[in-house]
Amino acid sequence: MASRGFFSVILHAFVFATVVTLGFSQLSPNYYDYSCPNALRTIKSVVEAAVQKENRMGASLLRLHFHDCFVNGCDGSILLDSSPIIDSEKNARQNNQSARGFEVVDEIKQAVDAACGKPVVSCADILAVVARDSVVALGGPTWEVKLGRRDSTTASRAAAEANIPLPTLSLSELITSFRIHGLDEKDLVVLSGGHTIGFAHCATFRGHIYNDSNIDPNFAQYLQSICPQNGGDENLAPLDSTTANFDVAYYSNLVQKKALLHSDQELFNGGSTDALVKQYSYNTQAFFADFRNSMIKLGNIQPLTGHQGEIRVNCRKVNC
């Protein structure tokens, strides 16, 4: 029985790797070169305007792509509103009241379709590109986004709640959560670096600042002035000390025990990821290089390609 169980695990891993590889093999950075050569330029201009208007929007757009890919693959399912046949992922506890940027995606979709003359670019591809362009707009690295994803016709709130990591997870739980999606410990540390931009609600870090011991006491006291033990769930605090800049301050904060979230401080808490956090805290070049690679891996999680799914006319609902 034990050997049969081990074989089942190996088979599952092989099938997952095969699905990811086959999907990725059909993606190309030149996918829209002929059907809509102005697509990427159009997306970039809208993203830059949105981030310039509100720095927080860059973090929101990056988070949408991350949360989308962690549910049923990078298929744009997070953008679907609730309907009689859709239980929207927007209502999952990890997204409700915190996932933002949907209006910007709508604006991009309209602008791109106008530039293309018809709906050519998928909402899933838009999310992948805006994640990159948002990071660049805030001073971070760029990378080549392979395109050709198609949009899902379903969404699952239950799957979102089961797969998107919670801010209360331990290091071992985080490692498992990422491994399920084909991402390793290094990807975990690198992609968590996306928290160098943006804010979090009081409800997500209250437990850390009142109950955990692995936090700088002065930092905890400061955060307690923002986030009381009762009430104030929607109050915001920055995820790192330079929230408008994509840099390595996030990792420096972890080393100083000044992480906002419990799950972030778990990356530097005497465990297997400490050394990598310490390296990134003083080596921007290494972080940027590894962030590029991990974002490419993230965007490669089970994309719909070929004749799978559809190209949505409206990112918020499936085509009629």
Tab-separated table of N, CA and C in Angstrom, residues 32-92:
chain	number	residue	atom	x	y	z
A	32	TYR	N	0.939	38.334	-30.033
A	32	TYR	CA	0.040	39.354	-30.589
A	32	TYR	C	0.710	40.245	-31.636
A	33	ASP	N	1.882	39.872	-32.070
A	33	ASP	CA	2.632	40.726	-33.005
A	33	ASP	C	1.852	41.030	-34.286
A	34	TYR	N	1.094	40.054	-34.775
A	34	TYR	CA	0.345	40.238	-36.027
A	34	TYR	C	-1.118	40.584	-35.778
A	35	SER	N	-1.720	39.968	-34.755
A	35	SER	CA	-3.144	40.210	-34.509
A	35	SER	C	-3.398	41.546	-33.833
A	36	CYS	N	-2.424	42.041	-33.059
A	36	CYS	CA	-2.594	43.338	-32.389
A	36	CYS	C	-1.231	43.867	-31.951
A	37	PRO	N	-0.472	44.433	-32.874
A	37	PRO	CA	0.889	44.880	-32.561
A	37	PRO	C	0.972	45.994	-31.522
A	38	ASN	N	-0.126	46.711	-31.284
A	38	ASN	CA	-0.110	47.790	-30.296
A	38	ASN	C	-0.591	47.358	-28.913
A	39	ALA	N	-0.843	46.066	-28.726
A	39	ALA	CA	-1.437	45.579	-27.478
A	39	ALA	C	-0.581	45.913	-26.257
A	40	LEU	N	0.688	45.537	-26.276
A	40	LEU	CA	1.529	45.722	-25.098
A	40	LEU	C	1.768	47.200	-24.802
A	41	ARG	N	1.923	47.983	-25.839
A	41	ARG	CA	2.125	49.415	-25.657
A	41	ARG	C	0.884	50.056	-25.017
A	42	THR	N	-0.277	49.591	-25.425
A	42	THR	CA	-1.523	50.126	-24.879
A	42	THR	C	-1.677	49.766	-23.408
A	43	ILE	N	-1.395	48.518	-23.076
A	43	ILE	CA	-1.487	48.082	-21.679
A	43	ILE	C	-0.540	48.903	-20.806
A	44	LYS	N	0.677	49.057	-21.262
A	44	LYS	CA	1.684	49.781	-20.487
A	44	LYS	C	1.266	51.212	-20.197
A	45	SER	N	0.689	51.882	-21.177
A	45	SER	CA	0.319	53.288	-20.987
A	45	SER	C	-0.775	53.432	-19.936
A	46	VAL	N	-1.752	52.527	-19.922
A	46	VAL	CA	-2.827	52.606	-18.933
A	46	VAL	C	-2.287	52.278	-17.541
A	47	VAL	N	-1.432	51.267	-17.448
A	47	VAL	CA	-0.845	50.898	-16.155
A	47	VAL	C	-0.031	52.054	-15.590
A	48	GLU	N	0.820	52.650	-16.413
A	48	GLU	CA	1.652	53.752	-15.937
A	48	GLU	C	0.810	54.908	-15.420
A	49	ALA	N	-0.273	55.214	-16.119
A	49	ALA	CA	-1.153	56.302	-15.678
A	49	ALA	C	-1.830	55.957	-14.355
A	50	ALA	N	-2.253	54.698	-14.209
A	50	ALA	CA	-2.939	54.272	-12.983
A	50	ALA	C	-1.995	54.298	-11.789
A	51	VAL	N	-0.756	53.839	-11.988
A	51	VAL	CA	0.220	53.800	-10.894
A	51	VAL	C	0.679	55.200	-10.538
A	52	GLN	N	0.804	56.053	-11.529
A	52	GLN	CA	1.190	57.440	-11.258
A	52	GLN	C	0.106	58.151	-10.447
A	53	LYS	N	-1.127	57.826	-10.731
A	53	LYS	CA	-2.248	58.429	-10.009
A	53	LYS	C	-2.316	57.908	-8.584
A	54	GLU	N	-2.011	56.612	-8.390
A	54	GLU	CA	-2.085	55.988	-7.069
A	54	GLU	C	-1.046	54.877	-6.985
A	55	ASN	N	0.015	55.099	-6.198
A	55	ASN	CA	1.081	54.098	-6.092
A	55	ASN	C	0.573	52.730	-5.658
A	56	ARG	N	-0.429	52.733	-4.772
A	56	ARG	CA	-0.962	51.463	-4.258
A	56	ARG	C	-1.507	50.577	-5.369
A	57	MET	N	-1.910	51.191	-6.488
A	57	MET	CA	-2.511	50.404	-7.560
A	57	MET	C	-1.519	49.402	-8.140
A	58	GLY	N	-0.223	49.733	-8.135
A	58	GLY	CA	0.775	48.790	-8.647
A	58	GLY	C	0.765	47.485	-7.878
A	59	ALA	N	0.717	47.579	-6.551
A	59	ALA	CA	0.669	46.381	-5.715
A	59	ALA	C	-0.626	45.606	-5.944
A	60	SER	N	-1.729	46.337	-6.116
A	60	SER	CA	-3.022	45.680	-6.331
A	60	SER	C	-3.032	44.872	-7.620
A	61	LEU	N	-2.474	45.424	-8.687
A	61	LEU	CA	-2.460	44.726	-9.969
A	61	LEU	C	-1.525	43.519	-9.929
A	62	LEU	N	-0.398	43.650	-9.242
A	62	LEU	CA	0.504	42.503	-9.075
A	62	LEU	C	-0.189	41.400	-8.296
A	63	ARG	N	-0.907	41.767	-7.242
A	63	ARG	CA	-1.592	40.783	-6.404
A	63	ARG	C	-2.690	40.057	-7.171
A	64	LEU	N	-3.390	40.757	-8.067
A	64	LEU	CA	-4.443	40.102	-8.848
A	64	LEU	C	-3.883	38.947	-9.662
A	65	HIS	N	-2.752	39.163	-10.302
A	65	HIS	CA	-2.132	38.103	-11.109
A	65	HIS	C	-1.723	36.937	-10.221
A	66	PHE	N	-1.111	37.231	-9.086
A	66	PHE	CA	-0.668	36.188	-8.163
A	66	PHE	C	-1.865	35.361	-7.686
A	67	HIS	N	-2.901	36.020	-7.206
A	67	HIS	CA	-4.068	35.304	-6.684
A	67	HIS	C	-4.788	34.542	-7.785
A	68	ASP	N	-4.796	35.083	-8.991
A	68	ASP	CA	-5.424	34.384	-10.115
A	68	ASP	C	-4.719	33.067	-10.393
A	69	CYS	N	-3.400	33.109	-10.478
A	69	CYS	CA	-2.622	31.917	-10.845
A	69	CYS	C	-2.678	30.838	-9.772
A	70	PHE	N	-2.923	31.211	-8.517
A	70	PHE	CA	-2.899	30.244	-7.421
A	70	PHE	C	-4.214	29.481	-7.262
A	71	VAL	N	-5.213	29.788	-8.073
A	71	VAL	CA	-6.497	29.086	-7.921
A	71	VAL	C	-6.575	27.911	-8.897
A	72	ASN	N	-6.924	28.174	-10.148
A	72	ASN	CA	-6.975	27.101	-11.150
A	72	ASN	C	-6.015	27.385	-12.298
A	73	GLY	N	-4.929	28.052	-11.985
A	73	GLY	CA	-3.980	28.433	-13.020
A	73	GLY	C	-4.247	29.854	-13.492
A	74	CYS	N	-3.350	30.371	-14.320
A	74	CYS	CA	-3.427	31.775	-14.771
A	74	CYS	C	-4.455	31.906	-15.879
A	75	ASP	N	-5.725	32.010	-15.501
A	75	ASP	CA	-6.821	31.950	-16.473
A	75	ASP	C	-7.811	33.099	-16.359
A	76	GLY	N	-7.485	34.120	-15.569
A	76	GLY	CA	-8.374	35.262	-15.446
A	76	GLY	C	-9.632	35.010	-14.647
A	77	SER	N	-9.700	33.887	-13.928
A	77	SER	CA	-10.928	33.560	-13.195
A	77	SER	C	-11.222	34.548	-12.080
A	78	ILE	N	-10.179	35.188	-11.521
A	78	ILE	CA	-10.389	36.124	-10.410
A	78	ILE	C	-11.196	37.346	-10.836
A	79	LEU	N	-11.265	37.613	-12.116
A	79	LEU	CA	-11.949	38.814	-12.612
A	79	LEU	C	-13.453	38.626	-12.763
A	80	LEU	N	-13.937	37.397	-12.720
A	80	LEU	CA	-15.357	37.128	-12.948
A	80	LEU	C	-16.214	37.553	-11.761
A	81	ASP	N	-17.279	38.294	-12.042
A	81	ASP	CA	-18.252	38.660	-11.015
A	81	ASP	C	-19.164	37.474	-10.729
A	82	SER	N	-19.849	37.544	-9.598
A	82	SER	CA	-20.820	36.497	-9.274
A	82	SER	C	-21.988	36.529	-10.254
A	83	SER	N	-22.540	35.363	-10.523
A	83	SER	CA	-23.705	35.218	-11.394
A	83	SER	C	-24.417	33.931	-10.962
A	84	PRO	N	-25.542	33.610	-11.598
A	84	PRO	CA	-26.220	32.363	-11.224
A	84	PRO	C	-25.339	31.125	-11.391
A	85	ILE	N	-24.308	31.202	-12.238
A	85	ILE	CA	-23.450	30.030	-12.441
A	85	ILE	C	-22.010	30.258	-11.965
A	86	ILE	N	-21.720	31.441	-11.427
A	86	ILE	CA	-20.368	31.771	-10.987
A	86	ILE	C	-20.379	32.160	-9.507
A	87	ASP	N	-19.569	31.469	-8.700
A	87	ASP	CA	-19.347	31.863	-7.312
A	87	ASP	C	-18.019	32.607	-7.290
A	88	SER	N	-18.090	33.922	-7.371
A	88	SER	CA	-16.915	34.747	-7.645
A	88	SER	C	-15.791	34.569	-6.632
A	89	GLU	N	-14.581	34.473	-7.149
A	89	GLU	CA	-13.389	34.402	-6.303
A	89	GLU	C	-13.130	35.720	-5.590
A	90	LYS	N	-13.761	36.784	-6.068
A	90	LYS	CA	-13.629	38.080	-5.404
A	90	LYS	C	-14.180	38.027	-3.980
A	91	ASN	N	-15.084	37.085	-3.716
A	91	ASN	CA	-15.707	36.973	-2.402
A	91	ASN	C	-14.946	36.051	-1.461
A	92	ALA	N	-13.870	35.437	-1.925
A	92	ALA	CA	-13.046	34.609	-1.047
A	92	ALA	C	-12.455	35.495	0.040
